[in-house]
Amino acid sequence: MLFLLLKFLYIIILSYLYGYPIQQLLHNKVLKNTAARPSFALTALTGFFGITALGAILSLFMPIAATAHVIILAGAVVFYLLQRSSINAEVSVYVQRARSASPGIQLFFLAAVLYVTYLSAQQSFTYDEGLYYAQFVKWIQHYPVVPGLANLHYRFGLNSHWHVLAAVFNFSWFTGTGDNHLNGALYLLTVLYMLPGKQDSPFITFLKTGLLVMINMPQLCVYNIIAPAADLPVFYIGLLVILVWLEQSARRESLTEGADSVFLLLAPIYLVTVKISAVPILLLTAILYLQLLRKKQVVQFALLLVPAVLIMGPWVVRNIILTGYPVYPMQLPAFFHTGWEVPASVIHTLRLHITSFAFYRTADVERLMSDSVIQRFSAWFMQNLRIYDKVMVLCAFISPLIVFLRRKQLPAGFLSLYLFLMLGLCFWIIQAPDPRFGYSYLAPLLVLTAVLCIPALQKKTVFTLALFAALLFETGTLFLQARLHRAFAAEGLITSVSKQNWITPAPYTIQPVNTQQAPFLMYVPVATELCWDNPLPCVDHLPTGIKMRGSSLADGFAPVQ
């Protein structure tokens, strides 16, 4: 636990040192706004964006290991030395604010730190981490981006930039053991922002505390905090975008002029590189850019395209190198003729697996193809949604009626944001209605519907109850984690290893593998599909119809013509 506590602190400090100059440059110089003091948490998250972009660029030329980390650390040191007086002044203000917070808020945040550190220190049993997260991060750490890697396993082509960031903060090159604990730091920054301030209106206070409860849902945290799951940043950062949007609207600030406008501009672009299913959030970015054009701020518009390109550009290049396509797993023509394009049939199969799992919680493609639309959604809602997900879905569908009835009491900026949430909800349902992919829309719609239905929820007593509810969820998550760990160990999906102690986290499960020599040397796990931290290359099944492009793994893989 001590190692993770120090690691999370290091991630937050390093990210802030990157986020502060990005914030100052874009807010003061590009947007030409008056100097403002942005949120510490959002500034650090802005640093996440910058470090990820730099890490993605470096990954084109080198493994993201010791040398790359030294370069990134050196950048943070340079930024600090150039602006140390202003950074020190800002941090001193943040420390004063923390000290002036109520004892209840301080104790809650301390509990959140202990909770997330303890949970993160447990042995991972997240299925996708064993299947491909850990292996994909390992590829990033051992080689520059590998051409055609998605041919080895189609999920290696999903190319989440969250896993690039996980590789940046994976210190296996120093400790000798895999260490992909990143989501705990994101959790702490999200909690920090969602703790209401004295200046918040009753509506914003309830919205923050309601979402504070939602981000602690046990069924979400037990799998996604313990692993570098890309679903969590899409959910958490998406909620923060919604909060910032409503806060700036409530203060009658232009969305491009508020203290946290830089985060609002960059976060949606970043989320698309984390998970392509987050693409509806680009509607918010489009609105912000249109505001600049409406004000005839053409120069600012053009300059803001630069950070957008720096975030999106390396992601697109990595996509092309990994899969042969600029966007994956969309079925696009092979424009670049790389020779390592993933076959269209494989992409089609992957999309069918994602969709069928969303409806049936299993990759039952045959049933997906035979069921009618009504049968799919009937099975989805009646048989495969858990009770809490059903409640959120029902609230989302009745929310238009509530909004219509309360149309004269809607806060500033509410309607445009609500329309975005409903459009995102429709996109989610049409594409793949797995609740994990829809929480960014379902959770805020639930909280907004509740506060519109019952305005009395904005009273201060509800705030205290919400904090207790969040603490109960945290406690429930720890009990759920212990129960699931025992169940998965009994089923043989994981093998219990030595328990974590108070210094270091528990290592990955030890998974026996078979060594295969054809079509090339590789490792295939015995009895399960999970490779975890086994040597490269390890995949869940022996691939057919592919070849190595050279004598080294760094040369990549291609389909056999």
Coordinates of C-alpha atoms in Angstrom, one line a residue:
M1 CA 0.0 0.0 0.0
L2 CA 2.8 2.4 0.8
F3 CA 4.2 2.0 -2.7
L4 CA 0.9 2.8 -4.3
L5 CA 0.3 5.7 -2.0
L6 CA 3.6 7.2 -3.1
K7 CA 2.9 6.3 -6.7
F8 CA -0.5 8.0 -6.8
L9 CA 1.1 11.1 -5.2
Y10 CA 3.9 11.1 -7.8
I11 CA 1.4 10.7 -10.7
I12 CA -0.7 13.7 -9.4
I13 CA 2.4 15.9 -8.8
L14 CA 3.9 15.1 -12.2
S15 CA 0.6 15.6 -14.0
Y16 CA 0.1 19.0 -12.3
L17 CA 3.5 20.1 -13.4
Y18 CA 2.4 19.4 -17.0
G19 CA -1.1 20.6 -16.6
Y20 CA -0.2 24.0 -15.2
P21 CA 1.8 25.3 -18.2
I22 CA -0.8 23.9 -20.6
Q23 CA -3.5 25.7 -18.7
Q24 CA -1.6 29.0 -18.6
L25 CA -0.6 28.9 -22.2
L26 CA -4.0 28.1 -23.6
H27 CA -6.1 30.1 -21.1
N28 CA -4.0 33.3 -20.9
K29 CA -2.1 33.4 -24.2
V30 CA -4.3 31.7 -26.8
L31 CA -7.8 32.4 -25.5
K32 CA -6.6 35.7 -24.1
N33 CA -8.7 35.4 -20.9
T34 CA -7.9 37.2 -17.7
A35 CA -5.8 35.2 -15.3
A36 CA -7.8 32.7 -13.3
R37 CA -7.2 30.0 -10.7
P38 CA -8.4 26.7 -12.1
S39 CA -9.2 23.7 -10.1
F40 CA -6.2 21.7 -8.9
A41 CA -7.8 18.4 -9.9
L42 CA -8.7 19.6 -13.4
T43 CA -5.2 21.0 -13.9
A44 CA -3.7 17.7 -13.0
L45 CA -6.1 15.9 -15.3
T46 CA -5.1 18.3 -18.1
G47 CA -1.5 17.1 -17.3
F48 CA -2.7 13.6 -17.9
F49 CA -3.6 14.7 -21.5
G50 CA -0.2 16.3 -22.0
I51 CA 1.8 13.3 -20.7
T52 CA -0.3 10.9 -22.7
A53 CA 0.3 12.8 -25.9
L54 CA 4.1 13.0 -25.2
G55 CA 4.1 9.3 -24.3
A56 CA 2.3 8.4 -27.5
I57 CA 4.7 10.4 -29.6
L58 CA 7.7 8.7 -27.9
S59 CA 6.1 5.3 -28.4
L60 CA 6.5 5.7 -32.1
F61 CA 10.3 5.6 -31.7
M62 CA 11.1 3.9 -28.4
P63 CA 9.7 1.6 -25.8
I64 CA 7.9 3.5 -23.0
A65 CA 10.2 2.3 -20.2
A66 CA 13.1 3.9 -18.3
T67 CA 14.5 6.2 -21.0
A68 CA 11.0 7.5 -22.0
H69 CA 10.1 8.1 -18.4
V70 CA 13.3 10.1 -17.7
I71 CA 12.4 12.3 -20.7
I72 CA 8.9 12.9 -19.4
L73 CA 10.2 13.6 -15.9
A74 CA 12.8 16.0 -17.3
G75 CA 10.0 17.9 -19.0
A76 CA 8.2 18.3 -15.7
V77 CA 11.4 19.5 -14.0
V78 CA 11.9 22.1 -16.7
F79 CA 8.3 23.3 -16.5
Y80 CA 8.7 23.7 -12.7
L81 CA 12.0 25.6 -12.9
L82 CA 10.5 28.0 -15.5
Q83 CA 7.4 28.8 -13.4
R84 CA 8.4 27.8 -9.9
S85 CA 7.3 31.0 -8.2
S86 CA 3.8 31.0 -9.7
I87 CA 3.4 27.2 -9.2
N88 CA 4.5 27.6 -5.6
A89 CA 2.0 30.4 -5.1
E90 CA -0.8 28.4 -6.6
V91 CA -0.1 25.3 -4.6
S92 CA 0.0 27.3 -1.4
V93 CA -3.5 28.6 -2.1
Y94 CA -4.7 25.0 -2.7
V95 CA -3.2 23.9 0.6
Q96 CA -4.9 26.8 2.4
R97 CA -8.2 25.8 0.8
A98 CA -7.7 22.2 1.9
R99 CA -7.0 23.3 5.5
S100 CA -10.1 25.5 5.6
A101 CA -12.4 22.6 4.4
S102 CA -14.7 21.3 7.0
P103 CA -13.5 18.3 9.2
G104 CA -16.2 16.2 7.6
I105 CA -14.9 16.8 4.1
Q106 CA -11.3 16.2 5.2
L107 CA -12.2 12.9 6.9
F108 CA -14.1 11.8 3.8
F109 CA -11.2 12.5 1.5
L110 CA -8.8 10.7 3.9
A111 CA -11.2 7.7 3.8
A112 CA -11.2 7.8 0.0
V113 CA -7.4 7.8 -0.1
L114 CA -7.2 4.8 2.2
Y115 CA -10.0 3.0 0.4
V116 CA -8.6 3.4 -3.1
T117 CA -5.1 2.5 -2.0
Y118 CA -6.2 -0.6 -0.3
L119 CA -8.4 -1.7 -3.1
S120 CA -5.7 -1.0 -5.7
A121 CA -3.3 -3.1 -3.7
Q122 CA -5.4 -6.3 -4.1
Q123 CA -4.7 -8.9 -6.7
S124 CA -6.4 -8.1 -10.0
F125 CA -9.1 -10.4 -11.3
T126 CA -10.4 -8.1 -14.0
Y127 CA -11.0 -10.4 -17.0
D128 CA -9.9 -7.9 -19.7
E129 CA -6.7 -7.1 -17.8
G130 CA -5.7 -10.8 -17.9
L131 CA -6.9 -11.1 -21.5
Y132 CA -5.1 -8.1 -23.0
Y133 CA -4.6 -5.0 -20.9
A134 CA -1.5 -6.3 -19.1
Q135 CA -0.1 -7.8 -22.3
F136 CA -0.7 -4.6 -24.4
V137 CA 1.0 -2.4 -21.8
K138 CA 3.9 -4.9 -21.8
W139 CA 4.2 -4.5 -25.6
I140 CA 4.3 -0.7 -25.2
Q141 CA 7.0 -1.0 -22.6
H142 CA 9.2 -3.5 -24.6
Y143 CA 9.0 -2.2 -28.2
P144 CA 8.1 0.9 -30.2
V145 CA 4.6 0.6 -31.6
V146 CA 4.6 -2.8 -33.4
P147 CA 3.3 -2.9 -37.0
G148 CA 0.2 -5.2 -37.4
L149 CA 0.1 -6.1 -33.7
A150 CA -3.7 -6.4 -33.9
N151 CA -3.2 -9.4 -36.2
L152 CA -1.7 -11.3 -33.2
H153 CA -4.8 -10.5 -31.2
Y154 CA -7.6 -8.3 -32.5
R155 CA -8.0 -6.5 -29.1
F156 CA -4.4 -5.2 -29.3
G157 CA -5.7 -2.9 -32.0
L158 CA -8.2 -1.1 -29.7
N159 CA -5.2 1.2 -28.9
S160 CA -6.5 3.1 -25.8
H161 CA -4.3 6.0 -25.0
W162 CA -5.1 5.2 -21.3
H163 CA -2.9 2.2 -21.7
V164 CA -0.1 4.4 -23.0
L165 CA -0.4 6.5 -19.9
A166 CA -0.4 3.2 -17.8
A167 CA 2.8 2.3 -19.5
V168 CA 4.3 5.6 -18.6
F169 CA 3.6 5.0 -14.9
N170 CA 4.4 1.3 -15.0
F171 CA 7.6 1.0 -13.1
S172 CA 8.3 -2.7 -13.9
W173 CA 11.7 -1.5 -15.4
F174 CA 12.6 -0.5 -11.8
T175 CA 10.7 -2.9 -9.6
G176 CA 10.8 -6.0 -11.8
T177 CA 7.1 -6.7 -11.5
G178 CA 4.2 -5.5 -13.6
D179 CA 2.4 -2.5 -12.1
N180 CA -0.5 -1.0 -14.0
H181 CA -2.1 0.8 -11.1
L182 CA -3.3 4.1 -12.6
N183 CA -7.1 4.4 -12.0
G184 CA -6.7 5.0 -8.3
A185 CA -5.0 8.4 -9.0
L186 CA -7.9 9.2 -11.4
Y187 CA -10.4 8.3 -8.7
L188 CA -8.7 10.6 -6.2
L189 CA -8.7 13.6 -8.5
T190 CA -12.3 13.0 -9.4
V191 CA -13.4 12.8 -5.8
L192 CA -11.4 15.9 -5.0
Y193 CA -13.3 17.9 -7.7
M194 CA -16.7 16.5 -6.7
L195 CA -16.4 17.5 -3.1
P196 CA -18.7 20.6 -3.0
G197 CA -17.2 24.0 -2.2
K198 CA -18.7 26.8 -0.1
Q199 CA -19.3 28.8 -3.3
D200 CA -21.4 26.1 -5.0
S201 CA -25.1 26.7 -5.4
P202 CA -27.6 24.1 -3.8
F203 CA -28.2 22.7 -7.3
I204 CA -24.5 22.2 -8.1
T205 CA -23.9 20.9 -4.5
F206 CA -26.5 18.2 -5.0
L207 CA -25.3 17.3 -8.5
K208 CA -21.7 16.9 -7.2
T209 CA -22.7 14.8 -4.2
G210 CA -25.1 12.7 -6.3
L211 CA -22.4 12.0 -8.8
L212 CA -19.9 11.3 -5.9
V213 CA -22.2 8.5 -4.9
M214 CA -22.4 7.2 -8.5
I215 CA -18.7 7.1 -9.1
N216 CA -18.5 4.7 -6.1
M217 CA -20.9 2.1 -7.5
P218 CA -19.4 -1.2 -6.2
Q219 CA -20.1 -3.2 -9.4
L220 CA -18.0 -0.5 -11.3
C221 CA -15.2 0.1 -8.9
V222 CA -14.5 -3.5 -8.0
Y223 CA -13.3 -4.3 -11.6
N224 CA -12.2 -0.9 -12.9
I225 CA -10.2 0.7 -10.1
I226 CA -8.0 -2.3 -9.6
A227 CA -7.1 -2.5 -13.4
P228 CA -6.2 0.1 -16.0
A229 CA -9.7 -0.2 -17.5
A230 CA -10.4 2.5 -20.1
D231 CA -14.1 2.5 -19.2
L232 CA -13.3 4.4 -15.9
P233 CA -11.7 7.5 -17.4
V234 CA -14.5 7.8 -20.0
F235 CA -17.0 7.7 -17.1
Y236 CA -15.2 9.9 -14.6
I237 CA -13.8 12.5 -16.9
G238 CA -17.1 12.6 -18.8
L239 CA -18.9 13.4 -15.6
L240 CA -16.3 16.2 -14.8
V241 CA -17.0 17.7 -18.2
I242 CA -20.7 17.8 -17.5
L243 CA -20.1 19.4 -14.1
V244 CA -17.7 22.1 -15.4
W245 CA -20.2 22.8 -18.2
L246 CA -23.1 23.4 -15.8
E247 CA -20.9 25.3 -13.3
Q248 CA -19.7 27.8 -15.9
S249 CA -23.2 28.1 -17.3
A250 CA -24.6 28.8 -13.8
R251 CA -22.0 31.6 -13.3
R252 CA -23.1 33.0 -16.7
E253 CA -19.6 32.6 -18.0
S254 CA -18.8 31.8 -21.6
L255 CA -17.7 28.2 -21.9
T256 CA -14.4 29.4 -23.5
E257 CA -13.7 32.0 -20.8
G258 CA -14.1 30.2 -17.5
A259 CA -11.2 29.2 -15.3
D260 CA -11.6 25.6 -16.3
S261 CA -12.3 26.2 -20.0
V262 CA -9.0 24.5 -21.1
F263 CA -10.1 21.3 -19.5
L264 CA -13.5 21.6 -21.1
L265 CA -11.8 22.1 -24.5
L266 CA -9.3 19.2 -24.3
A267 CA -11.1 16.5 -22.3
P268 CA -13.6 15.4 -25.0
I269 CA -10.8 15.1 -27.6
Y270 CA -8.7 13.1 -25.2
L271 CA -11.6 10.7 -24.3
V272 CA -12.0 9.7 -27.9
T273 CA -8.4 8.5 -27.9
V274 CA -9.1 6.6 -24.7
K275 CA -12.2 4.8 -26.1
I276 CA -13.7 5.4 -29.5
S277 CA -17.2 4.8 -28.1
A278 CA -16.8 8.2 -26.4
V279 CA -17.1 10.0 -29.7
P280 CA -20.5 11.7 -28.9
I281 CA -18.7 13.9 -26.4
L282 CA -17.1 15.7 -29.3
L283 CA -20.4 17.5 -29.7
L284 CA -19.4 19.5 -26.7
T285 CA -16.1 20.4 -28.2
A286 CA -17.8 21.3 -31.5
I287 CA -20.0 23.8 -29.6
L288 CA -17.0 25.4 -27.9
Y289 CA -15.2 25.8 -31.2
L290 CA -18.3 27.2 -32.8
Q291 CA -18.5 29.8 -30.0
L292 CA -15.1 31.0 -31.0
L293 CA -16.0 31.3 -34.6
R294 CA -19.2 33.1 -33.7
K295 CA -17.1 35.6 -31.8
K296 CA -14.9 35.9 -34.9
Q297 CA -11.9 34.6 -32.9
V298 CA -10.4 32.9 -35.9
V299 CA -6.8 33.0 -34.7
Q300 CA -7.7 31.4 -31.4
F301 CA -9.7 28.8 -33.2
A302 CA -6.7 27.9 -35.4
L303 CA -4.3 27.9 -32.5
L304 CA -6.6 25.6 -30.5
L305 CA -6.4 23.1 -33.3
V306 CA -2.8 22.5 -32.4
P307 CA -3.4 20.8 -29.0
A308 CA -6.2 18.9 -30.6
V309 CA -3.8 17.6 -33.3
L310 CA -1.2 16.8 -30.7
I311 CA -3.7 14.6 -28.8
M312 CA -5.4 13.0 -31.8
G313 CA -2.5 12.8 -34.2
P314 CA -0.3 10.3 -32.4
W315 CA -3.4 8.2 -31.7
V316 CA -4.3 8.0 -35.4
V317 CA -0.7 7.1 -36.3
R318 CA -0.6 4.4 -33.7
N319 CA -3.9 3.0 -35.0
I320 CA -2.4 2.8 -38.5
I321 CA 0.7 1.1 -37.3
L322 CA -1.1 -1.4 -35.1
T323 CA -4.0 -2.2 -37.4
G324 CA -3.5 -0.6 -40.9
Y325 CA -6.5 1.7 -40.3
P326 CA -6.8 5.2 -38.9
V327 CA -9.8 4.3 -36.8
Y328 CA -10.4 0.8 -35.4
P329 CA -12.6 -1.3 -35.2
M330 CA -14.5 0.6 -37.9
Q331 CA -14.7 -1.3 -41.2
L332 CA -13.0 1.2 -43.4
P333 CA -11.2 0.7 -46.8
A334 CA -7.5 0.1 -46.4
F335 CA -6.4 3.5 -47.6
F336 CA -2.7 3.2 -46.6
H337 CA -1.9 -0.2 -48.1
T338 CA 0.5 -1.1 -45.3
G339 CA 0.5 -4.8 -46.0
W340 CA -0.4 -5.5 -42.4
E341 CA -4.1 -4.5 -42.4
V342 CA -6.3 -6.6 -40.1
P343 CA -8.7 -8.6 -42.4
A344 CA -12.2 -7.1 -42.7
S345 CA -13.6 -10.4 -41.5
V346 CA -11.8 -10.2 -38.2
I347 CA -13.0 -6.6 -37.6
H348 CA -16.5 -7.7 -38.4
T349 CA -16.3 -10.6 -35.9
L350 CA -14.9 -8.2 -33.2
R351 CA -17.8 -5.8 -33.7
L352 CA -20.3 -8.7 -33.5
H353 CA -18.7 -9.9 -30.3
I354 CA -18.9 -6.5 -28.7
T355 CA -22.5 -6.1 -29.7
S356 CA -23.7 -9.5 -28.7
F357 CA -21.9 -9.3 -25.3
A358 CA -23.7 -6.0 -24.7
F359 CA -27.1 -7.6 -25.3
Y360 CA -26.6 -11.1 -23.8
R361 CA -23.5 -10.8 -21.5
T362 CA -21.9 -13.4 -23.7
A363 CA -20.4 -13.4 -27.2
D364 CA -23.4 -15.3 -28.7
V365 CA -23.2 -14.0 -32.3
E366 CA -25.5 -16.7 -33.6
R367 CA -28.3 -15.5 -31.3
L368 CA -27.6 -11.9 -32.2
M369 CA -28.0 -12.6 -35.9
S370 CA -31.2 -14.7 -35.4
D371 CA -33.0 -12.4 -32.9
S372 CA -35.2 -9.5 -34.0
V373 CA -34.5 -6.1 -32.6
I374 CA -37.4 -6.5 -30.2
Q375 CA -36.1 -9.8 -29.0
R376 CA -32.6 -8.4 -28.5
F377 CA -33.8 -5.5 -26.3
S378 CA -36.3 -7.7 -24.4
A379 CA -33.5 -10.1 -23.5
W380 CA -31.2 -7.2 -22.7
F381 CA -33.6 -5.4 -20.3
M382 CA -35.5 -8.3 -18.7
Q383 CA -32.7 -10.9 -18.4
N384 CA -29.3 -9.3 -18.6
L385 CA -29.5 -5.9 -16.9
R386 CA -28.9 -5.9 -13.2
I387 CA -31.5 -4.2 -11.0
Y388 CA -29.5 -1.0 -10.5
D389 CA -28.8 -0.7 -14.2
K390 CA -32.6 -1.1 -14.9
V391 CA -33.3 1.8 -12.5
M392 CA -30.9 4.1 -14.3
V393 CA -32.2 3.1 -17.7
L394 CA -35.8 3.7 -16.6
C395 CA -34.9 7.1 -15.1
A396 CA -33.2 8.1 -18.4
F397 CA -36.3 7.3 -20.4
I398 CA -38.7 9.1 -18.1
S399 CA -36.4 12.2 -17.8
P400 CA -37.8 13.9 -20.9
L401 CA -41.2 14.1 -19.2
I402 CA -39.7 15.4 -16.0
V403 CA -37.7 18.0 -18.0
F404 CA -40.8 19.1 -19.8
L405 CA -42.8 19.5 -16.6
R406 CA -40.0 21.4 -14.9
R407 CA -39.1 23.4 -18.0
K408 CA -39.5 26.8 -16.2
Q409 CA -37.2 25.8 -13.4
L410 CA -34.2 24.6 -15.4
P411 CA -30.8 26.0 -14.5
A412 CA -28.7 27.9 -17.0
G413 CA -27.0 25.8 -19.6
F414 CA -29.2 22.8 -18.7
L415 CA -31.1 22.3 -21.9
S416 CA -28.1 22.1 -24.3
L417 CA -26.3 19.7 -22.0
Y418 CA -29.5 17.6 -21.5
L419 CA -29.8 17.3 -25.3
F420 CA -26.2 16.1 -25.5
L421 CA -26.9 13.5 -22.8
M422 CA -30.0 12.2 -24.7
L423 CA -28.1 12.0 -28.0
G424 CA -25.3 10.2 -26.3
L425 CA -27.8 7.8 -24.7
C426 CA -29.3 7.1 -28.2
F427 CA -25.8 6.5 -29.6
W428 CA -25.0 4.0 -26.8
I429 CA -28.3 2.1 -27.2
I430 CA -27.8 1.8 -31.0
Q431 CA -24.2 0.8 -30.9
A432 CA -23.7 -1.6 -28.0
P433 CA -25.9 -1.1 -24.9
D434 CA -23.5 -2.5 -22.4
P435 CA -24.1 -0.5 -19.1
R436 CA -20.3 0.0 -18.7
F437 CA -20.3 2.1 -21.9
G438 CA -23.4 4.1 -20.9
Y439 CA -22.7 5.2 -17.4
S440 CA -21.4 8.6 -18.6
Y441 CA -25.0 9.3 -19.7
L442 CA -27.1 7.2 -17.3
A443 CA -25.5 8.4 -14.1
P444 CA -26.0 12.2 -14.7
L445 CA -29.5 11.6 -16.1
L446 CA -30.4 9.7 -12.9
V447 CA -29.1 12.5 -10.6
L448 CA -30.6 15.3 -12.7
T449 CA -34.0 13.5 -12.9
A450 CA -33.9 13.1 -9.1
V451 CA -33.2 16.7 -8.3
L452 CA -35.8 17.9 -10.8
C453 CA -38.4 15.6 -9.4
I454 CA -37.6 16.4 -5.8
P455 CA -36.2 19.9 -5.4
A456 CA -36.0 19.4 -1.6
L457 CA -33.0 17.2 -2.3
Q458 CA -30.9 20.3 -2.6
K459 CA -31.0 20.8 1.2
K460 CA -27.8 20.6 3.2
T461 CA -28.9 17.5 5.1
V462 CA -29.0 15.5 1.9
F463 CA -25.3 16.4 1.3
T464 CA -24.3 14.6 4.6
L465 CA -26.5 11.6 3.7
A466 CA -24.8 11.4 0.3
L467 CA -21.4 11.3 1.8
F468 CA -22.5 8.4 4.1
A469 CA -23.9 6.7 1.0
A470 CA -20.6 7.0 -0.8
L471 CA -18.8 5.6 2.3
L472 CA -21.2 2.7 2.3
F473 CA -20.5 2.0 -1.4
E474 CA -16.8 2.1 -0.7
T475 CA -17.2 -0.4 2.1
G476 CA -19.5 -2.6 0.0
T477 CA -16.9 -2.6 -2.8
L478 CA -14.2 -4.0 -0.4
F479 CA -16.5 -6.8 0.7
L480 CA -17.5 -7.5 -2.9
Q481 CA -13.8 -7.6 -3.9
A482 CA -13.1 -10.2 -1.2
R483 CA -16.1 -12.4 -2.2
L484 CA -15.3 -12.2 -6.0
H485 CA -11.6 -13.0 -5.4
R486 CA -12.6 -16.2 -3.5
A487 CA -15.1 -17.1 -6.2
F488 CA -12.7 -16.6 -9.2
A489 CA -10.0 -18.5 -7.4
A490 CA -12.4 -21.4 -6.8
E491 CA -13.3 -21.4 -10.5
G492 CA -9.7 -21.4 -11.5
L493 CA -9.9 -18.1 -13.4
I494 CA -7.1 -16.7 -11.1
T495 CA -4.5 -18.4 -8.9
S496 CA -4.1 -16.8 -5.5
V497 CA -0.7 -15.4 -4.9
S498 CA 0.9 -14.1 -1.8
K499 CA -1.3 -11.5 -0.3
Q500 CA -0.3 -7.9 -0.6
N501 CA 1.4 -6.4 2.4
W502 CA 1.5 -2.9 3.6
I503 CA 4.5 -2.0 1.3
T504 CA 3.8 -3.4 -2.2
P505 CA 0.6 -4.5 -4.0
A506 CA -0.2 -8.1 -4.8
P507 CA 1.3 -9.3 -8.1
Y508 CA -0.6 -10.7 -11.0
T509 CA -1.8 -14.3 -10.9
I510 CA 0.7 -16.9 -12.1
Q511 CA -0.8 -18.5 -15.2
P512 CA 0.8 -21.7 -16.6
V513 CA 1.3 -21.5 -20.4
N514 CA 2.1 -23.9 -23.2
T515 CA 5.0 -23.0 -25.5
Q516 CA 4.1 -23.1 -29.2
Q517 CA 6.7 -23.1 -32.0
A518 CA 4.5 -22.6 -35.0
P519 CA 3.8 -20.3 -36.8
F520 CA 6.4 -18.7 -34.5
L521 CA 7.5 -18.9 -30.8
M522 CA 4.6 -17.9 -28.6
Y523 CA 2.8 -18.7 -25.3
V524 CA -0.8 -19.8 -24.9
P525 CA -2.3 -20.0 -21.4
V526 CA -3.4 -23.4 -20.1
A527 CA -7.1 -23.9 -19.0
T528 CA -8.0 -20.2 -19.2
E529 CA -7.8 -17.4 -21.8
L530 CA -5.9 -15.1 -19.5
C531 CA -2.2 -14.3 -20.1
W532 CA -1.7 -11.7 -17.4
D533 CA 2.0 -10.9 -17.1
N534 CA 3.5 -13.8 -19.0
P535 CA 6.4 -13.2 -21.5
L536 CA 5.7 -11.8 -24.9
P537 CA 4.1 -12.9 -27.2
C538 CA 1.2 -14.4 -25.2
V539 CA -2.4 -14.7 -26.5
D540 CA -5.4 -16.7 -25.6
H541 CA -5.4 -18.9 -28.6
L542 CA -3.0 -19.9 -31.4
P543 CA -3.5 -17.5 -34.3
T544 CA -3.9 -18.8 -37.8
G545 CA -3.2 -17.1 -41.1
I546 CA -0.6 -14.6 -39.8
K547 CA 3.2 -14.4 -40.1
M548 CA 6.0 -12.4 -38.6
R549 CA 7.2 -9.6 -40.8
G550 CA 10.8 -10.2 -39.9
S551 CA 13.1 -12.0 -37.4
S552 CA 12.2 -9.8 -34.4
L553 CA 8.9 -9.2 -32.6
A554 CA 9.5 -5.5 -33.2
D555 CA 9.1 -6.1 -37.0
G556 CA 5.4 -6.9 -36.4
F557 CA 2.8 -9.3 -37.9
A558 CA 0.8 -9.5 -41.1
P559 CA -1.8 -11.7 -42.6
V560 CA -0.6 -14.5 -44.8
Q561 CA -1.5 -13.5 -48.4

